mmCIF file of N, CA, C and O and ligand atoms in Angstrom:
data_model
loop_
_atom_site.group_PDB
_atom_site.id
_atom_site.type_symbol
_atom_site.label_atom_id
_atom_site.label_comp_id
_atom_site.label_asym_id
_atom_site.label_seq_id
_atom_site.Cartn_x
_atom_site.Cartn_y
_atom_site.Cartn_z
ATOM 1 N N MET A 1 6.128 1.842 9.760
ATOM 2 C CA MET A 1 5.263 0.799 10.122
ATOM 3 C C MET A 1 5.192 -0.198 8.979
ATOM 4 O O MET A 1 5.043 0.271 7.830
ATOM 5 N N ILE A 2 5.375 -1.640 9.134
ATOM 6 C CA ILE A 2 5.253 -2.483 8.014
ATOM 7 C C ILE A 2 3.607 -2.798 7.758
ATOM 8 O O ILE A 2 2.980 -3.128 8.854
ATOM 9 N N VAL A 3 3.224 -2.641 6.518
ATOM 10 C CA VAL A 3 1.776 -2.867 6.193
ATOM 11 C C VAL A 3 1.562 -4.395 5.692
ATOM 12 O O VAL A 3 0.839 -5.162 6.190
ATOM 13 N N CYS A 4 2.539 -4.634 4.842
ATOM 14 C CA CYS A 4 2.417 -6.017 4.181
ATOM 15 C C CYS A 4 3.810 -6.771 4.677
ATOM 16 O O CYS A 4 4.741 -6.552 4.231
ATOM 17 N N VAL A 5 3.587 -7.729 5.632
ATOM 18 C CA VAL A 5 4.679 -8.438 6.106
ATOM 19 C C VAL A 5 5.300 -9.164 5.018
ATOM 20 O O VAL A 5 6.425 -9.483 4.930
ATOM 21 N N CYS A 6 4.534 -10.137 4.252
ATOM 22 C CA CYS A 6 4.879 -11.104 3.376
ATOM 23 C C CYS A 6 5.686 -10.331 2.302
ATOM 24 O O CYS A 6 6.704 -10.923 1.825
ATOM 25 N N SER A 7 5.370 -9.322 1.828
ATOM 26 C CA SER A 7 6.295 -8.495 0.799
ATOM 27 C C SER A 7 7.157 -7.369 1.326
ATOM 28 O O SER A 7 7.734 -6.653 0.534
ATOM 29 N N ASN A 8 7.041 -7.209 2.642
ATOM 30 C CA ASN A 8 7.890 -6.338 3.405
ATOM 31 C C ASN A 8 7.743 -4.852 2.855
ATOM 32 O O ASN A 8 8.561 -4.144 2.520
ATOM 33 N N ILE A 9 6.468 -4.415 2.906
ATOM 34 C CA ILE A 9 6.044 -3.050 2.492
ATOM 35 C C ILE A 9 5.619 -2.108 3.506
ATOM 36 O O ILE A 9 4.710 -2.604 4.205
ATOM 37 N N SER A 10 6.356 -1.242 3.703
ATOM 38 C CA SER A 10 6.041 -0.267 4.684
ATOM 39 C C SER A 10 5.049 0.816 4.326
ATOM 40 O O SER A 10 4.646 0.966 3.122
ATOM 41 N N GLU A 11 4.491 1.520 5.377
ATOM 42 C CA GLU A 11 3.540 2.577 5.095
ATOM 43 C C GLU A 11 4.235 3.752 4.195
ATOM 44 O O GLU A 11 3.707 4.223 3.185
ATOM 45 N N ARG A 12 5.650 3.837 4.607
ATOM 46 C CA ARG A 12 6.382 4.832 3.702
ATOM 47 C C ARG A 12 6.424 4.473 2.307
ATOM 48 O O ARG A 12 6.277 5.303 1.397
ATOM 49 N N LYS A 13 6.455 3.315 1.885
ATOM 50 C CA LYS A 13 6.806 2.625 0.510
ATOM 51 C C LYS A 13 5.296 3.025 -0.150
ATOM 52 O O LYS A 13 5.210 3.322 -1.439
ATOM 53 N N ILE A 14 4.368 2.905 0.560
ATOM 54 C CA ILE A 14 2.955 3.078 -0.018
ATOM 55 C C ILE A 14 2.715 4.710 -0.305
ATOM 56 O O ILE A 14 2.311 4.857 -1.492
ATOM 57 N N ARG A 15 3.221 5.316 0.639
ATOM 58 C CA ARG A 15 3.207 6.790 0.401
ATOM 59 C C ARG A 15 4.028 7.269 -0.775
ATOM 60 O O ARG A 15 3.629 8.133 -1.681
ATOM 61 N N GLN A 16 5.228 6.544 -1.024
ATOM 62 C CA GLN A 16 6.047 7.021 -2.058
ATOM 63 C C GLN A 16 5.433 6.600 -3.317
ATOM 64 O O GLN A 16 5.425 7.314 -4.444
ATOM 65 N N ALA A 17 4.638 5.361 -3.357
ATOM 66 C CA ALA A 17 3.936 5.001 -4.639
ATOM 67 C C ALA A 17 2.830 5.890 -5.113
ATOM 68 O O ALA A 17 2.708 6.179 -6.025
ATOM 69 N N VAL A 18 2.178 6.394 -3.900
ATOM 70 C CA VAL A 18 1.166 7.442 -4.153
ATOM 71 C C VAL A 18 1.660 8.787 -4.780
ATOM 72 O O VAL A 18 1.123 9.394 -5.781
ATOM 73 N N ASP A 19 2.861 9.070 -4.222
ATOM 74 C CA ASP A 19 3.562 10.292 -4.723
ATOM 75 C C ASP A 19 3.838 10.088 -6.263
ATOM 76 O O ASP A 19 4.123 10.971 -6.921
ATOM 77 N N ASN A 20 4.117 8.849 -6.595
ATOM 78 C CA ASN A 20 4.496 8.440 -7.870
ATOM 79 C C ASN A 20 3.400 8.226 -8.898
ATOM 80 O O ASN A 20 3.617 7.578 -9.937
ATOM 81 N N GLY A 21 2.240 8.455 -8.391
ATOM 82 C CA GLY A 21 0.933 8.327 -9.218
ATOM 83 C C GLY A 21 0.096 7.110 -8.903
ATOM 84 O O GLY A 21 -1.120 6.968 -9.528
ATOM 85 N N THR A 22 0.373 6.269 -7.832
ATOM 86 C CA THR A 22 -0.567 5.151 -7.672
ATOM 87 C C THR A 22 -1.898 5.637 -6.999
ATOM 88 O O THR A 22 -1.865 6.464 -6.055
ATOM 89 N N THR A 23 -2.933 5.225 -7.609
ATOM 90 C CA THR A 23 -4.273 5.573 -6.942
ATOM 91 C C THR A 23 -5.196 4.365 -6.568
ATOM 92 O O THR A 23 -6.235 4.670 -6.022
ATOM 93 N N SER A 24 -4.820 3.176 -6.709
ATOM 94 C CA SER A 24 -5.605 2.092 -6.397
ATOM 95 C C SER A 24 -4.816 0.966 -5.918
ATOM 96 O O SER A 24 -3.514 0.672 -5.986
ATOM 97 N N MET A 25 -5.750 -0.048 -5.226
ATOM 98 C CA MET A 25 -5.113 -1.181 -4.660
ATOM 99 C C MET A 25 -4.399 -2.059 -5.636
ATOM 100 O O MET A 25 -3.394 -2.788 -5.484
ATOM 101 N N SER A 26 -5.103 -2.074 -6.924
ATOM 102 C CA SER A 26 -4.660 -2.950 -7.869
ATOM 103 C C SER A 26 -3.273 -2.590 -8.484
ATOM 104 O O SER A 26 -2.453 -3.317 -8.857
ATOM 105 N N GLN A 27 -3.031 -1.148 -8.425
ATOM 106 C CA GLN A 27 -1.838 -0.655 -8.683
ATOM 107 C C GLN A 27 -0.718 -1.146 -7.746
ATOM 108 O O GLN A 27 0.516 -1.378 -8.130
ATOM 109 N N LEU A 28 -1.077 -0.921 -6.568
ATOM 110 C CA LEU A 28 -0.158 -1.434 -5.397
ATOM 111 C C LEU A 28 0.162 -2.888 -5.525
ATOM 112 O O LEU A 28 1.523 -3.300 -5.573
ATOM 113 N N ARG A 29 -0.763 -3.705 -5.805
ATOM 114 C CA ARG A 29 -0.519 -5.054 -5.995
ATOM 115 C C ARG A 29 0.398 -5.317 -7.252
ATOM 116 O O ARG A 29 1.311 -6.037 -7.127
ATOM 117 N N ASN A 30 0.126 -4.576 -8.438
ATOM 118 C CA ASN A 30 0.994 -4.950 -9.442
ATOM 119 C C ASN A 30 2.373 -4.318 -9.283
ATOM 120 O O ASN A 30 3.356 -4.920 -9.795
ATOM 121 N N ASP A 31 2.307 -3.202 -8.830
ATOM 122 C CA ASP A 31 3.649 -2.429 -8.638
ATOM 123 C C ASP A 31 4.626 -2.868 -7.426
ATOM 124 O O ASP A 31 5.821 -3.114 -7.517
ATOM 125 N N LEU A 32 3.998 -3.230 -6.375
ATOM 126 C CA LEU A 32 4.713 -3.659 -5.135
ATOM 127 C C LEU A 32 4.573 -4.932 -4.691
ATOM 128 O O LEU A 32 5.331 -5.311 -3.811
ATOM 129 N N ASP A 33 3.581 -5.780 -5.392
ATOM 130 C CA ASP A 33 3.498 -6.961 -4.967
ATOM 131 C C ASP A 33 2.638 -6.984 -3.556
ATOM 132 O O ASP A 33 2.833 -8.131 -2.896
ATOM 133 N N LEU A 34 2.101 -6.055 -3.359
ATOM 134 C CA LEU A 34 1.474 -5.967 -1.933
ATOM 135 C C LEU A 34 0.125 -6.810 -2.009
ATOM 136 O O LEU A 34 -0.684 -6.937 -2.920
ATOM 137 N N GLY A 35 0.104 -7.630 -0.822
ATOM 138 C CA GLY A 35 -1.163 -8.299 -0.839
ATOM 139 C C GLY A 35 -1.237 -9.487 -1.719
ATOM 140 O O GLY A 35 -2.320 -10.191 -1.803
ATOM 141 N N THR A 36 -0.146 -9.952 -2.167
ATOM 142 C CA THR A 36 -0.199 -11.154 -3.147
ATOM 143 C C THR A 36 0.148 -12.573 -2.574
ATOM 144 O O THR A 36 -0.061 -13.534 -3.159
ATOM 145 N N CYS A 37 0.408 -12.548 -1.148
ATOM 146 C CA CYS A 37 0.701 -13.782 -0.521
ATOM 147 C C CYS A 37 -0.484 -14.267 0.474
ATOM 148 O O CYS A 37 -1.413 -14.764 -0.083
ATOM 149 N N CYS A 38 -0.566 -13.721 1.646
ATOM 150 C CA CYS A 38 -1.524 -14.273 2.584
ATOM 151 C C CYS A 38 -2.923 -13.333 2.476
ATOM 152 O O CYS A 38 -4.057 -13.713 2.645
ATOM 153 N N GLY A 39 -2.597 -12.079 1.992
ATOM 154 C CA GLY A 39 -3.923 -11.245 1.832
ATOM 155 C C GLY A 39 -4.262 -10.545 3.066
ATOM 156 O O GLY A 39 -5.259 -9.753 3.233
ATOM 157 N N LYS A 40 -3.598 -10.731 4.161
ATOM 158 C CA LYS A 40 -4.116 -10.210 5.561
ATOM 159 C C LYS A 40 -3.932 -8.658 5.639
ATOM 160 O O LYS A 40 -4.506 -7.983 6.466
ATOM 161 N N CYS A 41 -2.837 -8.196 4.791
ATOM 162 C CA CYS A 41 -2.850 -6.812 4.839
ATOM 163 C C CYS A 41 -3.766 -5.905 4.088
ATOM 164 O O CYS A 41 -3.604 -4.624 4.226
ATOM 165 N N HIS A 42 -4.674 -6.620 3.431
ATOM 166 C CA HIS A 42 -5.518 -5.876 2.429
ATOM 167 C C HIS A 42 -6.355 -4.793 3.108
ATOM 168 O O HIS A 42 -6.292 -3.558 2.673
ATOM 169 N N SER A 43 -6.891 -4.927 4.386
ATOM 170 C CA SER A 43 -7.691 -3.759 4.707
ATOM 171 C C SER A 43 -6.963 -2.916 5.325
ATOM 172 O O SER A 43 -7.146 -1.509 5.217
ATOM 173 N N CYS A 44 -5.693 -2.977 5.864
ATOM 174 C CA CYS A 44 -4.779 -2.060 6.517
ATOM 175 C C CYS A 44 -4.160 -1.250 5.284
ATOM 176 O O CYS A 44 -4.129 0.020 5.344
ATOM 177 N N ALA A 45 -3.773 -1.879 4.302
ATOM 178 C CA ALA A 45 -3.303 -1.058 3.112
ATOM 179 C C ALA A 45 -4.185 -0.420 2.432
ATOM 180 O O ALA A 45 -3.868 0.794 2.096
ATOM 181 N N LYS A 46 -5.509 -0.667 2.508
ATOM 182 C CA LYS A 46 -6.625 0.058 1.816
ATOM 183 C C LYS A 46 -6.717 1.424 2.637
ATOM 184 O O LYS A 46 -6.868 2.373 2.111
ATOM 185 N N ARG A 47 -6.705 1.364 4.030
ATOM 186 C CA ARG A 47 -6.814 2.712 4.858
ATOM 187 C C ARG A 47 -5.592 3.359 4.484
ATOM 188 O O ARG A 47 -5.778 4.653 4.499
ATOM 189 N N VAL A 48 -4.327 2.759 4.553
ATOM 190 C CA VAL A 48 -3.151 3.678 4.189
ATOM 191 C C VAL A 48 -3.308 4.310 2.877
ATOM 192 O O VAL A 48 -2.959 5.605 2.792
ATOM 193 N N LEU A 49 -3.659 3.623 1.937
ATOM 194 C CA LEU A 49 -3.784 4.203 0.655
ATOM 195 C C LEU A 49 -4.672 5.224 0.647
ATOM 196 O O LEU A 49 -4.516 6.462 -0.089
ATOM 197 N N ARG A 50 -5.944 5.139 1.351
ATOM 198 C CA ARG A 50 -6.961 6.155 1.307
ATOM 199 C C ARG A 50 -6.461 7.555 2.037
ATOM 200 O O ARG A 50 -6.659 8.580 1.675
ATOM 201 N N GLU A 51 -5.696 7.130 3.234
ATOM 202 C CA GLU A 51 -5.068 8.418 3.854
ATOM 203 C C GLU A 51 -4.126 9.193 2.919
ATOM 204 O O GLU A 51 -4.056 10.278 3.062
ATOM 205 N N CYS A 52 -3.235 8.254 2.283
ATOM 206 C CA CYS A 52 -2.243 8.898 1.375
ATOM 207 C C CYS A 52 -2.828 9.842 0.301
ATOM 208 O O CYS A 52 -2.457 10.855 0.017
ATOM 209 N N LEU A 53 -3.985 9.123 -0.319
ATOM 210 C CA LEU A 53 -4.640 9.943 -1.281
ATOM 211 C C LEU A 53 -5.364 11.254 -0.827
ATOM 212 O O LEU A 53 -5.262 12.315 -1.513
ATOM 213 N N ALA A 54 -5.687 11.087 0.323
ATOM 214 C CA ALA A 54 -6.326 12.322 1.068
ATOM 215 C C ALA A 54 -5.404 13.449 1.300
ATOM 216 O O ALA A 54 -5.596 14.612 1.285
ATOM 217 N N ASP A 55 -4.085 12.923 1.600
ATOM 218 C CA ASP A 55 -3.082 13.829 1.804
ATOM 219 C C ASP A 55 -2.527 14.582 0.669
ATOM 220 O O ASP A 55 -1.918 15.540 0.826
ATOM 221 N N ALA A 56 -2.648 13.831 -0.428
ATOM 222 C CA ALA A 56 -1.818 14.127 -1.653
ATOM 223 C C ALA A 56 -2.448 15.551 -2.293
ATOM 224 O O ALA A 56 -3.512 15.799 -2.052
HETATM 225 FE FE1 FES B 1 0.329 -8.670 2.617
HETATM 226 FE FE2 FES B 1 0.665 -11.317 3.551
HETATM 227 S S1 FES B 1 0.883 -9.455 4.769
HETATM 228 S S2 FES B 1 0.151 -10.514 1.654
#
């Protein structure tokens, strides 16, 4: 599932980032450019990040 349409970032990409040590939205923003355009993905990305961290 694509989370951030603007930067073409999938749920899987977020999961990979968490596997590589990402723990925050600001890291996702810096590392993947997530949420840097329209910002509509923010709440969805936050939820996915939280789920990934819970699974980790
Ligand atoms: Fe993520 Fe637009 S959908 S910045």
